[in-house]
Amino acid sequence: MTEPRTLIGGSGQPPAGLATRAGDLLQLLRSSPAGYSRADLLEFTGMARSTLYERLDALFAAGLVYESTPLRAQRGRPPRALRFDDRNKLVLCIEIGHTHAGLHLLSLSRDIVASARVPVDIAEPQEKVLNHVIHVALQLLEGRQPVGAGVGLPAPVDPLHRLGLERSILAHWDLQGLQETLEARLDCPVLLENDARSMAVGEVRDPLESLVAVKVSTGIGSGIIVRGALVRGAHGAAGDIGHVRIPEAAGRRCRCGRDGCLAAVASGRALLAAPQFAAYGTLRQLVDACGRDTAVRAAVTEAGRLLGRALAATVGTLNPGRLAIGGLVGVLPDFLAACRQQILDDAFEPSLMDLEIVSADSRTSTAVGLCRLVEESLYAPERIEQLLSDRTG
Ligand SMILES: [Zn+2]
C-alpha cells in the first residue's frame, strides 16, 4: 500500500480551487460526515453538471458513495445528501509488540468490532510469528473481508524500504516480504507503520494539532504530529528517541549495540533486566507490582524522570501542544508524574506554555491510528483515480 500523502483527517471545509477528478470529489465527501448535495458539489467545484454526474456515477458504481436521507426538510423534492460509503467497511489492525500481538477489527467510524491478543516472540523467525498472527486474524475475521489492514511494528518503518532494520529488534525480518505475505493471505492492501507513530495518529483530536506520543513498553519510541501532519523523517526514523544518549546511561549497553542510550536505562527491557527484579519473569508482572513493591516503584519513577530529561529537548524543538505517554510502563502514574516533573524542570518556559502531558489511551490509540492511516491511503485521490481507471479499462 502506498504511503498516505494527506494530513490526518480533513478540515471539514471544501478546499479552494478543488480539482475535479473523481478522487478529489470523494476526498471532499469524506471531509463532511453529513455529506453534500449535488447542488453543493456543483457550487464548490464549479464543474459542469454533466461532468460532475459522470464522476459521481463512477463513484456510485465502485461502491464508494451512497445517497442518504434528505439534507433538510423543505417543500417540494428535498435535496439528498451524497456521502462517502463507509458502511460495512472493516479495517484489520495488528499491533506487533515484543511479546504480544494485539489484533483489532475496526469500522471506518473507528468502532472496535472484534479484538484478540496473542503471545508472540519477535526474536523468532518472521514466518513463524506471521503464521501465528494470521491464523488468529482469520479467526477474528470470521469470513469477513477487510478493505485493508494496518500493521504497527516496534521498529523504524521506511515507506520506501530503503532504511534497513539492522539496528532494530526486527533485524532478522524483511518488511517487503512481510507486506507481501500479509497481502496474499488476507487478500487486501496492507500498510506497515511504526507502532509509536500509529499511536500518535490515533491520539490526534484536532486536525491541526501538534503532539508527540511516546510509547514506553519493552522499548521506547515516539510519534510526532506537527499541525496535523505525521512526521516520518527522511527515511522513516523520526521519533526513535530510545537511542538518544543521556549522561545517566553512560557505560550502560543498549540492545542496539551502543552505550549510553535512553533505552538502556528507562525502557521496560532495562527495568526487567535489573538484577534486583530477577523474580519478575515478564514486564507485565513487574508493572503490576509497581503498587506494592517500593523498589519497583522507585525504579519506574527514575525511568520516568530520565525519559522526561530526553523529552525536554523534544518539547523545546517541536513545541507540541500535547505529550501523550503510553505503553505498559508509560501509563504507570508514578512514571508519568516523574516524567512530567522533569520536563517542567528542564524545558525552556515558552515551550511549556499550555503544554498538556497526559496518559495516552493505550488500549485503542494504536489501532485507531492504524485504521486512520489505512483509510487515508486507501481513499487517497491518486489511488481512487487508479481504481476507477482499472475498473473501466
Ligand atoms: Zn540504543
PDB file of C-alpha atoms in Angstrom, residues 13 65 95 118 148 172 175 203 233 238 279 292 306 325 342 353 368 374 383 393:
ATOM      1  CA  GLN A  13     -14.057  22.749   4.711  1.00  0.00           C
ATOM      2  CA  VAL A  65     -20.622   6.895  -2.491  1.00  0.00           C
ATOM      3  CA  GLU A  95      -0.051  -4.254  16.643  1.00  0.00           C
ATOM      4  CA  VAL A 118      -1.864 -13.429  21.189  1.00  0.00           C
ATOM      5  CA  GLY A 148      -7.335  -3.024   4.193  1.00  0.00           C
ATOM      6  CA  HIS A 172      16.025 -10.616  11.121  1.00  0.00           C
ATOM      7  CA  LEU A 175       9.383  -5.635   5.614  1.00  0.00           C
ATOM      8  CA  GLU A 203      -4.181  10.303  19.628  1.00  0.00           C
ATOM      9  CA  GLY A 233      11.568  11.951   8.586  1.00  0.00           C
ATOM     10  CA  ALA A 238      11.877  10.206  13.043  1.00  0.00           C
ATOM     11  CA  ALA A 279      11.908 -12.560  40.441  1.00  0.00           C
ATOM     12  CA  ARG A 292       3.185  -2.909  46.214  1.00  0.00           C
ATOM     13  CA  LEU A 306      15.084  10.008  32.594  1.00  0.00           C
ATOM     14  CA  ILE A 325       2.666   8.937  27.138  1.00  0.00           C
ATOM     15  CA  GLN A 342      11.418  16.547  34.796  1.00  0.00           C
ATOM     16  CA  MET A 353       3.009  27.244  27.652  1.00  0.00           C
ATOM     17  CA  VAL A 368      -7.354   3.759  15.766  1.00  0.00           C
ATOM     18  CA  VAL A 374      -5.144   2.749   6.162  1.00  0.00           C
ATOM     19  CA  ARG A 383      -5.425   5.684  -5.625  1.00  0.00           C
ATOM     20  CA  GLY A 393     -10.008  -0.083 -18.547  1.00  0.00           C
TER      21      GLY A 393
END
